[in-house]
Coordinates of C-alpha atoms and ligand atoms in Angstrom, one line a residue:
M1 CA 9.1 37.1 -10.7
L2 CA 12.8 37.3 -11.4
N3 CA 13.8 38.2 -7.7
Q4 CA 11.7 35.3 -6.3
P5 CA 13.2 32.0 -7.3
L6 CA 16.0 32.1 -4.8
R7 CA 13.6 32.3 -1.9
F8 CA 13.9 28.8 -0.8
L9 CA 17.8 28.5 -1.2
P10 CA 19.3 28.1 2.4
V11 CA 20.4 31.3 4.1
P12 CA 23.5 31.0 6.1
G13 CA 22.6 30.7 9.9
E14 CA 18.8 29.9 9.1
P15 CA 17.4 26.6 9.4
Q16 CA 17.2 25.0 5.7
V17 CA 13.6 24.0 6.0
D18 CA 10.9 26.0 7.1
Q19 CA 7.4 24.8 7.7
A20 CA 5.4 26.9 5.3
P21 CA 3.6 25.2 2.6
P22 CA 5.5 25.1 -0.6
E23 CA 3.2 27.5 -2.4
V24 CA 4.2 30.2 -0.1
R25 CA 8.0 29.5 -0.5
T26 CA 7.8 29.8 -4.4
S27 CA 6.0 31.9 -7.0
R28 CA 6.7 29.4 -9.7
R29 CA 3.7 27.4 -10.9
R30 CA 4.3 23.8 -9.9
L31 CA 3.3 21.4 -12.5
R32 CA 2.2 17.9 -11.9
A33 CA 1.3 14.9 -14.2
C34 CA -1.4 12.8 -13.0
H35 CA -0.2 9.2 -12.2
E36 CA -3.2 7.6 -13.3
C37 CA -4.1 9.3 -16.6
D38 CA -0.9 11.4 -17.4
W39 CA -2.8 15.1 -17.6
L40 CA -0.5 17.9 -17.0
V41 CA -1.9 20.4 -14.5
A42 CA -0.5 23.3 -12.4
L43 CA -1.0 22.6 -8.7
P44 CA -3.3 25.4 -7.2
P45 CA -2.0 27.0 -3.9
L46 CA -3.4 24.8 -1.2
R47 CA -4.3 25.5 2.4
P48 CA -3.9 22.9 5.3
G49 CA -6.7 20.6 5.1
Q50 CA -7.1 21.0 1.3
K51 CA -6.3 18.5 -1.5
A52 CA -5.9 18.9 -5.2
D53 CA -7.6 16.5 -7.5
C54 CA -6.9 15.6 -11.2
P55 CA -9.5 17.4 -13.3
R56 CA -9.6 14.6 -15.8
C57 CA -9.8 11.4 -13.7
G58 CA -10.3 12.7 -10.1
H59 CA -7.1 11.2 -8.7
T60 CA -5.7 13.0 -5.7
L61 CA -2.5 14.9 -6.8
A62 CA -1.5 16.6 -3.3
T63 CA -2.9 16.7 0.2
R64 CA -1.8 19.4 2.5
H65 CA -1.9 18.8 6.3
H66 CA -1.4 21.2 9.3
R67 CA 2.0 20.9 10.7
P68 CA 3.0 17.9 8.3
A69 CA 6.3 17.1 10.0
Q70 CA 5.2 17.2 13.5
R71 CA 2.0 15.3 12.7
S72 CA 3.8 12.4 11.2
M73 CA 6.5 12.5 13.8
A74 CA 3.9 12.3 16.5
L75 CA 2.1 9.5 14.9
A76 CA 5.2 7.4 13.8
L77 CA 6.7 7.5 17.3
A78 CA 3.2 6.3 18.9
A79 CA 2.9 3.6 16.4
M80 CA 6.6 2.6 17.1
V81 CA 5.8 2.3 21.0
A82 CA 2.6 0.3 20.2
L83 CA 4.5 -2.1 17.9
L84 CA 7.4 -2.6 20.7
L85 CA 4.5 -3.4 23.3
A86 CA 2.9 -5.6 20.7
I87 CA 6.2 -7.9 20.1
S88 CA 7.1 -7.9 24.0
F89 CA 4.0 -9.3 25.6
P90 CA 1.8 -12.3 25.2
F91 CA -0.6 -11.9 22.3
V92 CA -3.3 -14.4 23.1
S93 CA -3.7 -17.7 24.9
F94 CA -6.1 -20.6 25.0
N95 CA -7.2 -23.2 27.4
A96 CA -9.3 -26.4 26.6
G97 CA -9.7 -28.9 29.5
G98 CA -6.9 -27.6 31.5
I99 CA -4.3 -27.8 28.5
G100 CA -3.5 -24.7 27.0
N101 CA -1.0 -22.6 25.2
R102 CA 0.1 -18.9 25.2
I103 CA 1.7 -17.1 22.2
E104 CA 3.5 -14.1 21.4
L105 CA 3.1 -12.3 18.1
T106 CA 6.1 -13.3 16.6
Q107 CA 5.3 -16.9 17.1
T108 CA 2.7 -16.6 14.4
A109 CA 5.7 -16.8 12.0
T110 CA 8.3 -18.9 13.7
T111 CA 6.0 -21.7 14.4
L112 CA 5.4 -21.8 10.7
I113 CA 9.1 -22.5 10.2
G114 CA 8.9 -25.4 12.4
F115 CA 6.1 -26.8 9.8
H116 CA 8.5 -26.3 6.7
Q117 CA 6.6 -23.2 5.7
P118 CA 9.5 -20.7 5.7
L119 CA 8.1 -18.7 2.9
V120 CA 4.7 -18.2 4.4
A121 CA 6.5 -17.4 7.8
I122 CA 8.7 -14.8 6.0
A123 CA 5.8 -13.3 4.4
V124 CA 3.8 -13.0 7.8
I125 CA 6.6 -11.5 9.7
L126 CA 7.6 -9.1 7.0
T127 CA 4.1 -7.7 6.4
I128 CA 3.1 -7.6 10.0
A129 CA 6.1 -6.3 11.7
V130 CA 9.5 -5.7 9.9
L131 CA 8.1 -3.6 7.1
P132 CA 5.9 -1.5 9.1
G133 CA 8.8 -1.2 11.8
L134 CA 11.3 0.1 9.0
Y135 CA 8.6 2.3 7.5
L136 CA 8.1 3.9 10.8
L137 CA 12.0 4.4 11.6
G138 CA 12.2 6.1 8.1
V139 CA 9.2 8.4 8.9
I140 CA 11.0 9.2 12.2
W141 CA 14.5 9.8 10.7
L142 CA 13.0 12.0 7.8
Q143 CA 10.7 14.2 10.1
L144 CA 13.3 14.4 12.7
G145 CA 15.7 16.2 10.1
L146 CA 13.0 18.3 8.5
L147 CA 12.0 19.4 12.1
Q148 CA 15.5 20.5 12.8
G149 CA 15.7 22.4 9.6
Q150 CA 18.5 20.2 8.4
P151 CA 17.6 16.9 6.6
L152 CA 19.6 14.1 7.9
P153 CA 21.8 11.7 5.8
A154 CA 20.1 9.4 3.5
S155 CA 16.8 11.4 3.8
R156 CA 16.1 11.1 -0.1
A157 CA 16.8 7.3 -0.4
I158 CA 14.4 6.9 2.6
A159 CA 11.8 9.2 1.3
R160 CA 11.8 7.2 -2.0
S161 CA 11.6 3.9 -0.1
L162 CA 8.5 4.8 1.9
A163 CA 6.0 5.1 -1.2
H164 CA 7.3 1.6 -2.3
L165 CA 6.7 0.1 1.4
N166 CA 3.2 1.3 1.6
P167 CA 1.3 -1.4 -0.1
W168 CA 3.0 -4.2 1.8
M169 CA 2.3 -3.4 5.3
M170 CA -0.7 -5.4 6.5
A171 CA -1.2 -5.0 10.1
D172 CA -4.9 -3.9 9.5
V173 CA -5.5 -7.1 7.6
F174 CA -3.8 -9.2 10.4
I175 CA -6.2 -7.7 13.0
I176 CA -9.3 -9.2 11.0
G177 CA -7.3 -12.5 10.5
A178 CA -6.8 -12.6 14.4
L179 CA -10.6 -11.9 15.0
V180 CA -11.6 -14.4 12.5
S181 CA -9.3 -17.2 14.1
L182 CA -10.5 -16.2 17.7
I183 CA -14.2 -16.8 16.5
K184 CA -13.2 -20.1 15.0
V185 CA -11.6 -21.2 18.2
A186 CA -14.0 -19.7 20.6
G187 CA -16.5 -22.5 20.7
L188 CA -13.7 -25.0 21.4
A189 CA -11.7 -23.4 23.9
Q190 CA -11.4 -20.6 26.5
I191 CA -9.6 -17.6 24.7
E192 CA -7.8 -14.8 26.7
L193 CA -6.5 -11.6 24.8
G194 CA -3.0 -10.4 25.9
L195 CA -1.8 -7.0 26.3
S196 CA 0.1 -7.4 23.1
F197 CA -3.3 -8.0 21.3
W198 CA -4.7 -4.6 22.2
A199 CA -1.3 -3.0 21.5
F200 CA -1.1 -4.5 18.0
C201 CA -4.6 -3.1 17.4
A202 CA -3.4 0.4 18.5
F203 CA -0.5 0.0 16.3
A204 CA -2.5 -1.1 13.2
L205 CA -4.6 2.1 13.7
L206 CA -1.6 4.4 14.4
L207 CA 0.2 2.9 11.2
L208 CA -2.7 3.8 9.2
F209 CA -2.9 7.4 10.5
T210 CA 0.8 7.7 9.9
T211 CA 0.8 6.6 6.3
Q212 CA -2.2 9.2 5.7
S213 CA -0.3 11.9 7.5
I214 CA 2.6 11.8 5.1
D215 CA 2.4 15.1 2.8
S216 CA 4.8 13.9 0.3
D217 CA 4.6 17.0 -1.9
W218 CA 5.6 19.1 1.2
M219 CA 8.2 16.7 2.0
W220 CA 9.8 16.6 -1.1
F221 CA 9.9 20.4 -1.5
S222 CA 11.5 20.6 2.0
L223 CA 14.0 18.1 1.2
A224 CA 15.2 19.3 -2.3
G225 CA 13.1 22.3 -3.4
E226 CA 11.4 22.3 -6.8
P227 CA 13.5 22.6 -9.8
Q228 CA 12.2 24.5 -12.7
A229 CA 9.6 22.7 -14.7
P230 CA 11.0 21.7 -18.2
E231 CA 11.0 24.4 -21.0
G232 CA 7.7 24.7 -22.9
A233 CA 5.6 22.4 -20.7
R234 CA 1.9 23.1 -21.3
T235 CA -1.0 22.2 -19.2
G236 CA -4.3 20.7 -20.4
T237 CA -2.7 18.1 -22.3
T238 CA -0.8 14.7 -21.6
A239 CA 2.8 14.7 -20.3
A240 CA 3.7 11.9 -22.9
A241 CA 2.5 14.0 -25.8
Q242 CA 5.2 16.4 -25.0
G243 CA 7.9 14.1 -24.0
L244 CA 7.5 14.6 -20.1
T245 CA 6.5 12.4 -17.4
G246 CA 5.8 12.9 -13.9
C247 CA 8.0 11.4 -11.3
P248 CA 5.9 8.6 -9.4
T249 CA 7.8 9.2 -6.3
C250 CA 8.2 13.0 -5.8
G251 CA 5.8 14.2 -8.4
L252 CA 8.1 16.4 -10.3
V253 CA 7.7 16.8 -14.0
N254 CA 10.8 15.8 -16.1
R255 CA 11.8 15.7 -19.6
L256 CA 12.7 12.2 -20.9
D257 CA 15.4 11.6 -23.6
A258 CA 14.7 10.5 -27.1
N259 CA 14.3 7.0 -25.9
G260 CA 11.5 7.7 -23.5
R261 CA 14.0 7.2 -20.5
G262 CA 15.4 9.3 -17.7
H263 CA 15.9 10.0 -14.1
C264 CA 14.1 12.4 -11.8
S265 CA 16.1 15.6 -11.4
R266 CA 14.9 15.8 -7.7
C267 CA 14.6 12.3 -6.2
G268 CA 16.7 10.1 -8.6
E269 CA 13.9 7.8 -9.3
R270 CA 14.1 6.0 -12.8
L271 CA 11.6 7.4 -15.1
R272 CA 9.8 6.1 -18.3
A273 CA 6.9 7.5 -20.1
R274 CA 4.9 4.4 -19.5
L275 CA 5.8 1.4 -17.3
P276 CA 7.9 -0.9 -19.5
H277 CA 6.0 -4.0 -21.1
S278 CA 3.2 -3.1 -18.7
L279 CA 0.5 -5.3 -20.4
Q280 CA 2.9 -8.3 -21.0
R281 CA 4.0 -8.3 -17.3
T282 CA 0.6 -7.9 -16.2
W283 CA -0.7 -10.9 -18.0
A284 CA 2.3 -13.1 -17.0
L285 CA 1.6 -12.3 -13.6
L286 CA -2.0 -13.1 -13.9
A287 CA -1.5 -16.3 -15.7
T288 CA 0.9 -17.5 -12.9
A289 CA -1.5 -16.3 -10.2
A290 CA -4.5 -18.1 -12.0
L291 CA -2.4 -21.4 -12.1
M292 CA -1.5 -21.0 -8.4
Y293 CA -5.1 -20.5 -7.5
I294 CA -5.6 -24.1 -8.5
P295 CA -3.4 -25.8 -5.9
A296 CA -4.7 -23.1 -3.4
N297 CA -8.1 -24.5 -3.6
V298 CA -7.4 -28.2 -4.3
Y299 CA -4.9 -28.9 -1.3
P300 CA -5.9 -28.2 2.2
I301 CA -5.0 -24.9 3.8
M302 CA -4.8 -26.5 7.4
T303 CA -5.3 -29.7 9.2
T304 CA -7.1 -29.8 12.5
T305 CA -6.5 -32.6 14.8
S306 CA -8.9 -33.0 17.6
L307 CA -8.7 -36.0 20.1
G308 CA -6.5 -38.0 17.7
H309 CA -8.6 -37.6 14.7
S310 CA -7.4 -35.3 11.9
S311 CA -9.4 -33.5 9.5
P312 CA -7.8 -31.5 6.5
S313 CA -9.8 -28.5 5.1
T314 CA -9.4 -26.4 2.1
I315 CA -10.4 -22.9 1.8
I316 CA -14.1 -23.5 0.6
G317 CA -14.2 -26.4 3.2
G318 CA -13.2 -24.0 5.9
V319 CA -16.1 -21.5 4.8
V320 CA -18.5 -24.5 4.7
E321 CA -17.6 -25.4 8.2
L322 CA -18.0 -21.9 9.5
I323 CA -21.4 -21.9 8.0
Q324 CA -22.2 -25.2 9.8
M325 CA -21.0 -23.7 13.1
G326 CA -23.3 -20.8 12.5
S327 CA -20.9 -18.2 11.9
W328 CA -22.3 -16.7 9.2
P329 CA -20.6 -13.3 9.1
V330 CA -17.1 -14.9 9.6
A331 CA -18.0 -17.3 6.9
A332 CA -18.9 -14.3 4.6
V333 CA -15.6 -12.5 5.5
I334 CA -13.5 -15.5 4.6
F335 CA -15.6 -16.3 1.3
V336 CA -15.0 -12.6 0.1
A337 CA -11.4 -12.4 1.0
S338 CA -10.5 -15.9 -0.4
V339 CA -12.7 -16.3 -3.2
I340 CA -14.4 -13.1 -4.5
V341 CA -11.4 -10.8 -4.0
P342 CA -8.8 -13.1 -5.7
V343 CA -11.1 -14.2 -8.6
G344 CA -12.7 -10.6 -9.0
K345 CA -9.1 -9.5 -9.3
L346 CA -8.1 -11.8 -11.9
V347 CA -11.1 -11.3 -13.9
A348 CA -11.0 -7.4 -13.6
L349 CA -7.2 -7.0 -14.4
S350 CA -7.5 -9.5 -17.6
W351 CA -10.5 -7.6 -18.7
L352 CA -8.7 -4.2 -18.2
C353 CA -5.8 -5.7 -20.2
L354 CA -8.0 -6.8 -23.0
V355 CA -10.0 -3.5 -23.5
V356 CA -7.2 -1.3 -22.7
K357 CA -6.4 -0.8 -26.4
R358 CA -10.0 0.0 -27.2
S359 CA -10.4 2.5 -24.4
G360 CA -12.3 5.7 -25.0
E361 CA -12.6 9.0 -23.1
L362 CA -16.3 7.8 -22.2
N363 CA -15.5 4.7 -20.4
A364 CA -11.8 5.6 -19.2
A365 CA -13.4 7.0 -16.0
S366 CA -15.1 4.0 -15.1
R367 CA -12.2 1.8 -16.0
T368 CA -10.0 3.8 -14.0
W369 CA -12.3 3.3 -10.9
L370 CA -12.3 -0.5 -11.4
Y371 CA -8.5 -0.4 -11.5
R372 CA -8.4 1.5 -8.2
V373 CA -10.7 -0.5 -6.5
T374 CA -8.6 -3.8 -7.6
E375 CA -5.5 -2.1 -6.4
F376 CA -7.1 -1.3 -2.9
I377 CA -8.7 -4.5 -2.1
G378 CA -5.9 -7.0 -3.0
R379 CA -4.2 -7.1 0.1
W380 CA -7.2 -8.0 2.1
S381 CA -6.9 -11.5 0.6
M382 CA -4.1 -12.2 3.0
I383 CA -6.7 -12.8 5.8
D384 CA -6.7 -16.5 5.3
V385 CA -3.0 -16.9 5.4
F386 CA -3.0 -14.8 8.7
V387 CA -5.8 -17.2 10.1
V388 CA -3.5 -20.2 9.4
A389 CA -0.4 -18.5 10.8
I390 CA -2.2 -17.6 14.0
L391 CA -4.1 -21.0 14.5
V392 CA -1.1 -22.8 13.9
A393 CA 0.9 -21.0 16.5
L394 CA -1.9 -21.1 19.0
I395 CA -3.8 -24.4 18.8
R396 CA -0.9 -26.8 20.0
A397 CA -2.0 -29.1 22.6
G398 CA -0.6 -32.4 21.0
S399 CA -3.2 -35.1 20.0
L400 CA -5.9 -33.4 22.2
M401 CA -6.0 -30.5 19.7
S402 CA -3.7 -29.1 17.3
V403 CA -3.5 -27.4 13.8
T404 CA -0.8 -27.7 11.1
P405 CA -0.6 -25.7 7.9
G406 CA -1.4 -27.4 4.5
P407 CA 0.3 -26.7 1.1
A408 CA -2.6 -24.5 0.1
A409 CA -1.3 -21.8 2.4
L410 CA 1.8 -21.2 0.4
A411 CA -0.1 -21.5 -2.9
F412 CA -2.8 -19.0 -1.6
G413 CA -0.3 -16.6 -0.3
A414 CA 1.5 -16.5 -3.7
V415 CA -1.7 -15.7 -5.5
V416 CA -2.2 -12.8 -3.2
I417 CA 1.3 -11.2 -3.9
L418 CA 1.2 -12.1 -7.6
T419 CA -2.2 -10.5 -8.1
M420 CA -0.9 -7.4 -6.2
L421 CA 2.2 -7.3 -8.2
A422 CA -0.2 -7.6 -11.3
A423 CA -2.1 -4.6 -10.2
M424 CA 1.2 -2.7 -9.7
T425 CA 2.7 -3.4 -13.1
F426 CA -0.6 -2.4 -15.0
D427 CA -0.1 1.1 -16.1
P428 CA -3.5 2.9 -15.6
R429 CA -2.4 5.5 -17.9
L430 CA -2.6 3.3 -20.8
I431 CA -6.6 3.4 -20.2
W432 CA -6.4 6.9 -21.1
D433 CA -3.7 6.9 -24.0
T434 CA -5.7 5.7 -26.9
P435 CA -8.3 8.7 -27.4
P436 CA -7.2 11.7 -29.1
A437 CA -6.7 14.3 -26.3
H438 CA -9.9 15.8 -25.2
D439 CA -9.2 19.4 -24.5
P440 CA -12.0 21.9 -22.8
D441 CA -11.6 21.3 -19.1
T442 CA -8.2 22.3 -18.1
T443 CA -9.1 24.1 -14.8
Q444 CA -7.7 22.2 -11.7
G445 CA -10.0 21.4 -8.9
T446 CA -9.3 22.4 -5.4
S447 CA -11.6 20.7 -2.7
G448 CA -11.6 21.0 1.1
Ligands
ZN501 ZN1 -5.8 12.1 -13.7
ZN502 ZN1 11.3 12.3 -8.4

């Protein structure tokens, strides 16, 4: 044991980063505190293709991949090429009675500015192109350094930002929005998909694979090694009970000061035992989202002008129109994304906030499951905002046929972002806090 701890320190003349999994490079027990229930466990040795789950709540603590750096690098480069193709060629064109329009991807955002919807435009361009682009550049920069065996400058800051960017990238949601828009228009005009459309589909898929390929446990170990676990840390109980906390970014277990604050000794992230004022912040965001949901439904989300006749439509109105057109599946998609998901999120998070103080070990697992679902589905509500962005940019043939955005687009976009923030500020560890620590099962699960 005593002659081992120096193994991952750089040897002069040798690359600083080797590609072996962290378990091979250290003989220390690597402790982790589950992000969702705060249970302290020792990570078991993982072979490529294996993952370690929390024995208490089932949350995945670490996933090991084959050749993690090469894999992420290849996927990120391919996704970047697809993104560049997607913004360089025509996205989609329409033609109705000889009058038509052809748009590029970025016009789905820029056209909105012309209709005095700069905030919606910014939300669209950030979520579909800018943030994913930054994310991919970050991944390429990081992995390039790791592949060379010498992390490039700013690697830690970039690695820290990647996790924060993740939920705000919505290329996959945009694809569904594009399909819904095209089905809406298909009956009225001839639609032609451009090269950029297919490139964007490839980009959305590759981006998803890239985010899944990131082995952050391996990455942080390779960037900064694994500092010794705090003195006296015991597994099989919560981290908070011992004055410890798991870093939300790199996973390292750190000791907090007397006020329950600290900074991660490996990545520098600000640490708290629990998210500060979690319930109050979640309540405030939920209340604002619920208020915004009223104008989102009362005002029109877009106005369609056809042969000089304007007809504004609300979110529900749009669903009814689709049903009248016979497009049941699309109507169902919009209804689920724009009504069921946001209302369900508001209700589910409010209920979690209400009952969190009366949580018990028996129902904690199902409540954590509900929280995970709420967190996962939130971004899919953006579909309707993307539909508006695409139709407004595409359908521009003057009085013959045109679509303009309505005030509900901004209100509804705000609902989506506010409910996403509400899910992020809710600390799922509170669900597990109240019951007295329940001991017996302290073994860690490893599954393939
Ligand atoms: Zn857990
Ligand atoms: Zn950290």
